[in-house]
PDB file of C-alpha atoms in Angstrom:
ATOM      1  CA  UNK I   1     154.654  83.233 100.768  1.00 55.00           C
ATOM      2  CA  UNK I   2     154.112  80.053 101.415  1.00 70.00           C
ATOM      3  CA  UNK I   3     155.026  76.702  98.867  1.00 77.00           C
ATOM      4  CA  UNK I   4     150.848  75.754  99.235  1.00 79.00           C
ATOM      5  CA  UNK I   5     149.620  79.193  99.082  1.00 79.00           C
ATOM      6  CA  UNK I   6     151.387  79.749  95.993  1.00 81.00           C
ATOM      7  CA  UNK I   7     150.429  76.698  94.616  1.00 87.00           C
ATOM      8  CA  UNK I   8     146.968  77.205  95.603  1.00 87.00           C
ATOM      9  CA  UNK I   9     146.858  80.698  93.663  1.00 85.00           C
ATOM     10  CA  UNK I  10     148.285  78.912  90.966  1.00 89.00           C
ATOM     11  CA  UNK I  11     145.832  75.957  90.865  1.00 93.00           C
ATOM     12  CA  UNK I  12     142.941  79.153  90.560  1.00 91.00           C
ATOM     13  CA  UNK I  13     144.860  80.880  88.099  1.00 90.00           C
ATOM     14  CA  UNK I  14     145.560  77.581  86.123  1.00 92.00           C
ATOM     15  CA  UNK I  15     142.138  76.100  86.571  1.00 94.00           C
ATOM     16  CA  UNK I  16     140.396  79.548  85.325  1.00 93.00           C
ATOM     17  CA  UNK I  17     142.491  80.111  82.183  1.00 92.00           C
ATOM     18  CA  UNK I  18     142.282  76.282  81.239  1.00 92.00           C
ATOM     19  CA  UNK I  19     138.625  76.617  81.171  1.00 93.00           C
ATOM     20  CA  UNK I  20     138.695  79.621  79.091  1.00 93.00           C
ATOM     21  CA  UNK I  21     140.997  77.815  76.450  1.00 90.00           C
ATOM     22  CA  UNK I  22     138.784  75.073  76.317  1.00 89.00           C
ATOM     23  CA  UNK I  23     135.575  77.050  75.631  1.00 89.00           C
ATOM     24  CA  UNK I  24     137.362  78.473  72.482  1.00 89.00           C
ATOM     25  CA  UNK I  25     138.734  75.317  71.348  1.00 86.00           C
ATOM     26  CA  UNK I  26     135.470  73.413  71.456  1.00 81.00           C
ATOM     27  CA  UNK I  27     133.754  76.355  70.168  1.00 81.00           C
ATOM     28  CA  UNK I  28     135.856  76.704  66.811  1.00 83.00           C
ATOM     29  CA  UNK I  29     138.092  73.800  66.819  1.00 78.00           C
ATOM     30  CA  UNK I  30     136.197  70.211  68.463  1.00 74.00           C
ATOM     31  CA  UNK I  31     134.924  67.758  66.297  1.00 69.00           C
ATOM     32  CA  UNK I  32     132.750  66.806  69.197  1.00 65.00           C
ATOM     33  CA  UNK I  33     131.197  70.071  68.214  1.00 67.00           C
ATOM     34  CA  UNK I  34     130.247  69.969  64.901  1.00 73.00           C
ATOM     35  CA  UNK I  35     127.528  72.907  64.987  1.00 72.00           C
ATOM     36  CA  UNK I  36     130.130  75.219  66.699  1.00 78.00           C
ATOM     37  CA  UNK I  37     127.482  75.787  69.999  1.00 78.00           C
ATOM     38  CA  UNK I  38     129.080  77.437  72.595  1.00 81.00           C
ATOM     39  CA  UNK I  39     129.400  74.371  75.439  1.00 83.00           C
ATOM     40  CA  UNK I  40     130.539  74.577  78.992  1.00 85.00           C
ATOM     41  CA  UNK I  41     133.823  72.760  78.978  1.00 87.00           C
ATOM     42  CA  UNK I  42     135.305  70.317  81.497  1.00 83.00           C
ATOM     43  CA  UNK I  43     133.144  67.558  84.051  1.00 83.00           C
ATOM     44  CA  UNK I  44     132.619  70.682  86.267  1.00 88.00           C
ATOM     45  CA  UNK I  45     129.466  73.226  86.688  1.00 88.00           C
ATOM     46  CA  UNK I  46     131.993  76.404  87.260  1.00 88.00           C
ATOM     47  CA  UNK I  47     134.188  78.198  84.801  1.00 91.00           C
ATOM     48  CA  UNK I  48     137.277  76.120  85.564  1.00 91.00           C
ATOM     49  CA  UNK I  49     138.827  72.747  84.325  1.00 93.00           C
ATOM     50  CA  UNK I  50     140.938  71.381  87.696  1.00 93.00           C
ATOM     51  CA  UNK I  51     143.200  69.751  84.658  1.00 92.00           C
ATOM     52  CA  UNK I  52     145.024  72.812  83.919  1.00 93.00           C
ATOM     53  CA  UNK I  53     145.510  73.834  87.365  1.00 93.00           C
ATOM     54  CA  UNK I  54     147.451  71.067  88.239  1.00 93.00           C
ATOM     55  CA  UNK I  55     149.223  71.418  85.298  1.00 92.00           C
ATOM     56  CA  UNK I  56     150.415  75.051  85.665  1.00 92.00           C
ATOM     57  CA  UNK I  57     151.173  73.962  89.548  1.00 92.00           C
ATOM     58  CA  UNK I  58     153.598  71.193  87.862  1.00 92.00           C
ATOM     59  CA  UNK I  59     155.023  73.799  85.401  1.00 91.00           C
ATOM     60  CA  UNK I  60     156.056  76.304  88.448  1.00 91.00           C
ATOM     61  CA  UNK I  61     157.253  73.767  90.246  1.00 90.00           C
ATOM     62  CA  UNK I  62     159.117  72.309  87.482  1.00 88.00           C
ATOM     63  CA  UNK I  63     160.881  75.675  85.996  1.00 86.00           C
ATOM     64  CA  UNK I  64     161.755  76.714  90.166  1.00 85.00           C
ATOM     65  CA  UNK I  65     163.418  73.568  90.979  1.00 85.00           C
ATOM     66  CA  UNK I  66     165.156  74.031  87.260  1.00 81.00           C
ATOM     67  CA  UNK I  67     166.306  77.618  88.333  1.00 78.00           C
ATOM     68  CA  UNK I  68     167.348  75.998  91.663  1.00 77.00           C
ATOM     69  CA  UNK I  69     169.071  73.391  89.958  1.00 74.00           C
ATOM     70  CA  UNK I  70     170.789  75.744  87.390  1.00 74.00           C
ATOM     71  CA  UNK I  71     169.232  74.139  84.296  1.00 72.00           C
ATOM     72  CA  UNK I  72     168.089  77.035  83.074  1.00 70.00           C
ATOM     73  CA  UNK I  73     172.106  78.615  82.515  1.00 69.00           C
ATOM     74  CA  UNK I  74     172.334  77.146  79.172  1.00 76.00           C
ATOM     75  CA  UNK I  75     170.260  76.158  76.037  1.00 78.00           C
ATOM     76  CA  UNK I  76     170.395  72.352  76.135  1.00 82.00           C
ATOM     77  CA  UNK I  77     169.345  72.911  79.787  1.00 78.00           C
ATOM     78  CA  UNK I  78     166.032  74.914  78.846  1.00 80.00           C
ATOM     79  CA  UNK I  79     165.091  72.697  76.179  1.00 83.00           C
ATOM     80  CA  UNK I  80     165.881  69.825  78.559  1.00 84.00           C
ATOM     81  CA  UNK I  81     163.457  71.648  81.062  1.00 83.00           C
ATOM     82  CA  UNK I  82     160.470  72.270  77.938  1.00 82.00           C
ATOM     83  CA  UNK I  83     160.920  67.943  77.422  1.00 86.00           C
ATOM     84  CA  UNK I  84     160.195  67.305  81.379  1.00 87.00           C
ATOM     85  CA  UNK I  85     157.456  70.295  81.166  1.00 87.00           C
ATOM     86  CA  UNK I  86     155.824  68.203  78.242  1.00 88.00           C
ATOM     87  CA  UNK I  87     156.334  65.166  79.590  1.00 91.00           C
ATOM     88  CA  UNK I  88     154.476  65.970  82.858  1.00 91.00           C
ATOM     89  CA  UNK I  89     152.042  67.686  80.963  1.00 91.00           C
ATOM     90  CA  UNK I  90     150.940  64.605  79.088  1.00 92.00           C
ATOM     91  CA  UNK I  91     151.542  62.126  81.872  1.00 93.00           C
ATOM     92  CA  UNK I  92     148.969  63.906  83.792  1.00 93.00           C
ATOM     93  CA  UNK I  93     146.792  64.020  80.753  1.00 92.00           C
ATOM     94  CA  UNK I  94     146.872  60.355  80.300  1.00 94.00           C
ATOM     95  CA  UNK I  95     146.297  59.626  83.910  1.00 94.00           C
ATOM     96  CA  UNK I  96     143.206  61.768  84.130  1.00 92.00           C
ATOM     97  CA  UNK I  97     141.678  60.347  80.826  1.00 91.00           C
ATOM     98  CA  UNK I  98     142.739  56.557  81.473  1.00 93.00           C
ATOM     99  CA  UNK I  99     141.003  57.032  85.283  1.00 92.00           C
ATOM    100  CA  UNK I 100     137.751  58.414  83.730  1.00 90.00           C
ATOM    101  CA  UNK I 101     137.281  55.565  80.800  1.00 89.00           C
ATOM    102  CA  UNK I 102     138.271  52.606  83.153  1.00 89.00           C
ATOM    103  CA  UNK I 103     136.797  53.881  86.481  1.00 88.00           C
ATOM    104  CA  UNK I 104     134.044  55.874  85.425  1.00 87.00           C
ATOM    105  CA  UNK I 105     133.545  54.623  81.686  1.00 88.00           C
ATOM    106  CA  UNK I 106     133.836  57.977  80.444  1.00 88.00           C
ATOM    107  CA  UNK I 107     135.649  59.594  77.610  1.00 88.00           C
ATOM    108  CA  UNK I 108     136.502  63.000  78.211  1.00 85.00           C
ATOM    109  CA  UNK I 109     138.054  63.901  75.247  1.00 86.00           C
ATOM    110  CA  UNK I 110     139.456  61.662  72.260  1.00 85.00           C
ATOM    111  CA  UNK I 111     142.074  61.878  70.037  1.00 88.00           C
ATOM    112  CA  UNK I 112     142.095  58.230  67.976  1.00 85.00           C
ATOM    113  CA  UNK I 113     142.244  60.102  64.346  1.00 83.00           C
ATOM    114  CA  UNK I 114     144.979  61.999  65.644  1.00 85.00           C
ATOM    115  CA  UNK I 115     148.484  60.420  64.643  1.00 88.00           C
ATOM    116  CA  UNK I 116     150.685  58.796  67.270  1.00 89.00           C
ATOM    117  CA  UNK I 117     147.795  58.269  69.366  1.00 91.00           C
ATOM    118  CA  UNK I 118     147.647  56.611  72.875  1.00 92.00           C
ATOM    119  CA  UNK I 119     144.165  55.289  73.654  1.00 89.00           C
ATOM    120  CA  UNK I 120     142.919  58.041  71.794  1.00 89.00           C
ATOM    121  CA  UNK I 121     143.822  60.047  75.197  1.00 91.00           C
ATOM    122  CA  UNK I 122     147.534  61.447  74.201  1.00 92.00           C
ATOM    123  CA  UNK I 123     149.091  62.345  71.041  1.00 91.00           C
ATOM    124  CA  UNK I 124     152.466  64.048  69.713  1.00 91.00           C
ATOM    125  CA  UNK I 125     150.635  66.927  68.631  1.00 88.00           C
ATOM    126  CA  UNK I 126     149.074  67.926  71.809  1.00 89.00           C
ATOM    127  CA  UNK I 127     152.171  66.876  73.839  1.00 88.00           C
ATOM    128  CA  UNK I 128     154.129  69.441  71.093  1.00 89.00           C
ATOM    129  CA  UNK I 129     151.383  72.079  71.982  1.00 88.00           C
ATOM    130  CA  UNK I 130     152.080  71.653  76.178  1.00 87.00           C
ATOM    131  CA  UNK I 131     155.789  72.130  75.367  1.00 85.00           C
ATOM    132  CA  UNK I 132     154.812  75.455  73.675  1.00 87.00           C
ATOM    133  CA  UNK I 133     152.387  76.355  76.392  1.00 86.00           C
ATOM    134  CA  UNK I 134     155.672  75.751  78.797  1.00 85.00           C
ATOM    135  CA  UNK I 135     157.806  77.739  76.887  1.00 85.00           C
ATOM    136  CA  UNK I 136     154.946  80.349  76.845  1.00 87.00           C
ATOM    137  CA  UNK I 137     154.855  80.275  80.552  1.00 87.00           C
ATOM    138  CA  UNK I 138     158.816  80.011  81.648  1.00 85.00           C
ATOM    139  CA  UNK I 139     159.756  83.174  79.195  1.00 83.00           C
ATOM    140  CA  UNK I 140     156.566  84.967  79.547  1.00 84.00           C
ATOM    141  CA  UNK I 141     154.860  84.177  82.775  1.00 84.00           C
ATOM    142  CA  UNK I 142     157.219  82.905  85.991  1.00 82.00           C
ATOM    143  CA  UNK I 143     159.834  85.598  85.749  1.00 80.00           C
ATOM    144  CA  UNK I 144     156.637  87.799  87.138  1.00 79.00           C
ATOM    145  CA  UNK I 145     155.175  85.213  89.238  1.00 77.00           C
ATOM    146  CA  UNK I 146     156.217  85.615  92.260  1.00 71.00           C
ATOM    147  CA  UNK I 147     156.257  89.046  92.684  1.00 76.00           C
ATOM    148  CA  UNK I 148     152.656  89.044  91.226  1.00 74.00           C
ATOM    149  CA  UNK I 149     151.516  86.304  93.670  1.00 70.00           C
ATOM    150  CA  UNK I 150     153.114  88.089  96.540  1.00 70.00           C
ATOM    151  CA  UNK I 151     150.958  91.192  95.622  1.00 74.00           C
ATOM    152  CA  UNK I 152     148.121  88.709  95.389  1.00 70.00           C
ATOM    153  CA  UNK I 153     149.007  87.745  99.164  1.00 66.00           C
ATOM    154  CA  UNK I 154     148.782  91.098 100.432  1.00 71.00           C
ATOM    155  CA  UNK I 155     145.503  91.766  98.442  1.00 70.00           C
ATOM    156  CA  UNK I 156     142.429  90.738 101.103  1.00 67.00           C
ATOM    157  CA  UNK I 157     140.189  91.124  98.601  1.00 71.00           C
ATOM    158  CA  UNK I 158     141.645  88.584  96.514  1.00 74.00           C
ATOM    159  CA  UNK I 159     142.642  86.282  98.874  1.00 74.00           C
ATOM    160  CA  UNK I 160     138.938  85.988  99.815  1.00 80.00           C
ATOM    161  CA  UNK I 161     138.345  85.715  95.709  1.00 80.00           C
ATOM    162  CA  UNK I 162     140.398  82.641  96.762  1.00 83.00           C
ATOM    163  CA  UNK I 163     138.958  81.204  99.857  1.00 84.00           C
ATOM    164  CA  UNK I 164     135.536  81.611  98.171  1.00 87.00           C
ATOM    165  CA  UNK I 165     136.868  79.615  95.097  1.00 90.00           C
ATOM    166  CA  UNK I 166     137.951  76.455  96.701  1.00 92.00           C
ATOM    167  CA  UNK I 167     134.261  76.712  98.836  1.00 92.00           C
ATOM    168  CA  UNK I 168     132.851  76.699  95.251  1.00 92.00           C
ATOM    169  CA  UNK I 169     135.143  74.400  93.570  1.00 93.00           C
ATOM    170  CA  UNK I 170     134.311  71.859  96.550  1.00 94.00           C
ATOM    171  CA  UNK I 171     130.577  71.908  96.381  1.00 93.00           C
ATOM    172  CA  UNK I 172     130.940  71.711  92.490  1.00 92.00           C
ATOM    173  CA  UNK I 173     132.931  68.580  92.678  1.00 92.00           C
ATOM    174  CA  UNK I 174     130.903  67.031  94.941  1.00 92.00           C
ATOM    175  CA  UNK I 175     127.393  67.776  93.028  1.00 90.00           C
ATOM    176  CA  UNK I 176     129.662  66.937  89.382  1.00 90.00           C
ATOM    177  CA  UNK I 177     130.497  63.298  90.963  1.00 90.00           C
ATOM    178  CA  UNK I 178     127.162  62.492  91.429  1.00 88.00           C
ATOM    179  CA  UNK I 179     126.419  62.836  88.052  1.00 88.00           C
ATOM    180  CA  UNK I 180     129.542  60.947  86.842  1.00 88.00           C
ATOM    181  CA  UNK I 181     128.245  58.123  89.112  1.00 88.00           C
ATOM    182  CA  UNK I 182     125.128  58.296  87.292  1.00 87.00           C
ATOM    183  CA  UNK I 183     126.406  58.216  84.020  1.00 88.00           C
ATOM    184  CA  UNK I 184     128.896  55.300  84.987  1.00 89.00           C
ATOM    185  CA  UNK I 185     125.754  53.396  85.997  1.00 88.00           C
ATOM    186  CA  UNK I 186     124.265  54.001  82.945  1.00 86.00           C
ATOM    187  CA  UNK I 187     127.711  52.623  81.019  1.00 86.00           C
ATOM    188  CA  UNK I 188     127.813  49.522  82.880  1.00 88.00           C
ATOM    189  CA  UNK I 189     124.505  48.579  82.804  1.00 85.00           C
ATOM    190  CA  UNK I 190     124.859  48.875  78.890  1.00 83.00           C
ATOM    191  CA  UNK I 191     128.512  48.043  78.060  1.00 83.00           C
ATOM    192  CA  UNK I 192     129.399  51.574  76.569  1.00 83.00           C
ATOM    193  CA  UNK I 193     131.731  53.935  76.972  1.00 86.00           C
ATOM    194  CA  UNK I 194     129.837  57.836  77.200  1.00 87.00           C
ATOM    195  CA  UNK I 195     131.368  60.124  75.327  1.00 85.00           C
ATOM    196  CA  UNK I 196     131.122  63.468  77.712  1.00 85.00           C
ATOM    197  CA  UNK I 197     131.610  65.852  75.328  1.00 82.00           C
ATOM    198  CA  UNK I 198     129.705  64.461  72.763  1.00 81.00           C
ATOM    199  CA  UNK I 199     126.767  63.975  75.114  1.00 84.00           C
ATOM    200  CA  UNK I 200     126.423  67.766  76.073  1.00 84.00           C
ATOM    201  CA  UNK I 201     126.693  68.349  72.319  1.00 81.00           C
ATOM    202  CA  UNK I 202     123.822  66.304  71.766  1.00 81.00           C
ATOM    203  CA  UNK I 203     121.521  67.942  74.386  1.00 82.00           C
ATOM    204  CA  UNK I 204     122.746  71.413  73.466  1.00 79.00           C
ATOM    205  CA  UNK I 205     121.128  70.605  69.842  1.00 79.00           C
ATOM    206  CA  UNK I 206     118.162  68.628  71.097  1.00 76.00           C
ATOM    207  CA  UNK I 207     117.157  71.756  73.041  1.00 74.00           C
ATOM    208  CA  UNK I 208     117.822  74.258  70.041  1.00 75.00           C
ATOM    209  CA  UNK I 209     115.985  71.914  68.062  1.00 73.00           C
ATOM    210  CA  UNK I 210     113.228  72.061  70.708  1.00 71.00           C
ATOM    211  CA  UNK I 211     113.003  75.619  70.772  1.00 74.00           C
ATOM    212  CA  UNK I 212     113.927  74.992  75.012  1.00 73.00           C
ATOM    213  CA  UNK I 213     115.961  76.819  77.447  1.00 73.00           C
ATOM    214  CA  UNK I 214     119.784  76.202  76.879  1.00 70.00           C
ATOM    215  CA  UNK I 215     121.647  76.236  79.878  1.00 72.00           C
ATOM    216  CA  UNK I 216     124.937  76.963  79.436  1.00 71.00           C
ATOM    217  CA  UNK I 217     126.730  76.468  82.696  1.00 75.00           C
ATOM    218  CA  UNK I 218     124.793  73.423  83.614  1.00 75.00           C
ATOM    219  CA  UNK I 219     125.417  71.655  80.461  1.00 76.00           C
ATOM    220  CA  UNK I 220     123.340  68.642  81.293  1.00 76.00           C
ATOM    221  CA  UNK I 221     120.091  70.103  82.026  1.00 77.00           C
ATOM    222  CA  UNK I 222     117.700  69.579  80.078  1.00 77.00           C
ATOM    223  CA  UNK I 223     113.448  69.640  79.685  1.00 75.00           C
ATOM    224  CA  UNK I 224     114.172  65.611  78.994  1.00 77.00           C
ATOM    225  CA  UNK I 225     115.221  62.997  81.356  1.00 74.00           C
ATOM    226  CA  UNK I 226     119.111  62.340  80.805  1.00 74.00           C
ATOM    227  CA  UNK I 227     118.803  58.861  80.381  1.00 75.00           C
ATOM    228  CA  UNK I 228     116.798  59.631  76.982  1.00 76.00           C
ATOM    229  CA  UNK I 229     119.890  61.616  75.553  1.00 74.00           C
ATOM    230  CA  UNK I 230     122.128  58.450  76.756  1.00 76.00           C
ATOM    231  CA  UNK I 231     119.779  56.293  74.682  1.00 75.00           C
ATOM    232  CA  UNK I 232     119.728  58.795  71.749  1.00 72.00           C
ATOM    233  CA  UNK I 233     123.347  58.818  71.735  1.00 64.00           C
ATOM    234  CA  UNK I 234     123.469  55.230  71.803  1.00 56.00           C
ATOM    235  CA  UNK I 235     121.205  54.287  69.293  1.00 47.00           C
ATOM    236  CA  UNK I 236     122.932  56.560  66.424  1.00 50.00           C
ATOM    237  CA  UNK I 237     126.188  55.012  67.593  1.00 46.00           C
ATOM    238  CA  UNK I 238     124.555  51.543  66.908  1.00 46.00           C
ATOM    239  CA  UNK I 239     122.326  52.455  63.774  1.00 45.00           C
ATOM    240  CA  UNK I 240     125.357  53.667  62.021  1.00 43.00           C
ATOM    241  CA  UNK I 241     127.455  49.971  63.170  1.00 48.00           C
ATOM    242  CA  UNK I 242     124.111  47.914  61.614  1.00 49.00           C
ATOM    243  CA  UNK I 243     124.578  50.066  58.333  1.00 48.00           C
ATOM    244  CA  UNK I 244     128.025  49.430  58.134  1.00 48.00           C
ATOM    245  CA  UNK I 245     128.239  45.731  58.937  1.00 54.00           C
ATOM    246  CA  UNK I 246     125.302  45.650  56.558  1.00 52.00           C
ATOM    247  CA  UNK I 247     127.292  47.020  53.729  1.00 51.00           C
TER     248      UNK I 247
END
């Protein structure tokens, strides 16, 4: 099989899983969350976050060209393979988050109260947790991989499961981009910073509270204009500054 079609498998695989992660953690575990609503995770419409399939494309690549390279012969060269997995793991976590806040003014996730913290956009802990996840996949997951996606190959069915993914996955990127744009309007015009997560949080509960139609896929639908949650969101944020400062 081919380098791309493997790594295009992988980026499905990857993408899928990531977003299935991410549902749970924001369910149980985000403080963006506070009333523990399920919330579609990620900027995209689709069950996938593209974040985690580049990631487990960067861990294959990284534990093949360690095999290659003989690294993985000898303890020091394994754990010397889980630092570069982590490494790359974060890197690519910090340069998704720091394009989003300074292109498109958006935080997609924050970790400031989290010790160590870069930006609020990396931290030790969660670089610890992408070293596990790499150890996770390298002992657990590659030894099979390639004999798994070379059954995937010769599967039509799935390979149009594929084909029909990326169509998707296109569309959905296109239609989520608009929305970013939108939103980055919105933050320039008022000198903020929208907090994505927080935001589809806010008009998950304003349409509970409503009694409305929650929908879950397309997060940021709502009975109410989206500029009104934006200005919501932004008042609070401001209200709870005067009270302070006033204090």
């Amino acid at each position: 099989m081919s380098m791309f079609l493997t790594l295009a498998y992988l980026f499905f695989i990857g993408s899928v899983f990531g977003w299935c992660l991410e549902l749970v953690f924001r369910r149980f575990f985000s403080s963006a969350n506070p009333e523990r609503k399920w919330i579609n995770p990620g900027f995209c419409v689709g069950p996938y976050v593209p974040l985690y399939g580049f990631g487990l494309c960067i861990l294959f690549l990284l534990a093949y060209w360690g095999q290659a390279g003989g690294m993985d012969g000898s303890t020091l060269g394994r754990l010397v393979m889980f630092l570069f997995m982590a490494i790359s793991m974060t890197a690519i976590e910090y340069i998704a988050g720091i394009l989003c806040l300074k292109l498109m003014k958006l935080r997609l996730w924050d970790y400031s109260k989290m010790w160590g913290n870069i930006q609020g956009l990396i931290c030790p802990l969660f670089s610890a947790f992408w070293a596990i996840l790499g150890a996770i996949y390298y002992f657990l997951v590659h030894p099979h991989i390639l004999s798994a996606l070379a059954w995937l190959s010769r599967n039509l069915a799935f390979s149009f499961v594929i084909g029909f993914f990326f169509g998707v996955f296109t569309i959905d990127v296109v239609y989520s981009s608009q929305l970013l744009a939108k939103l980055k309007k919105y933050a320039d015009e008022n000198g903020v910073v929208v907090r994505y997560e927080n935001l589809k949080a806010e008009i998950r509960s304003a349409q509970d509270r409503a009694s409305k139609r929650v929908y879950f896929m397309f997060a940021f639908r709502s009975d109410r204009a989206l500029i009104e949650h934006l200005r919501e969101g932004r008042h609070s944020i401001e209200e709870i500054r005067r009270k302070i400062k006033e204090r």
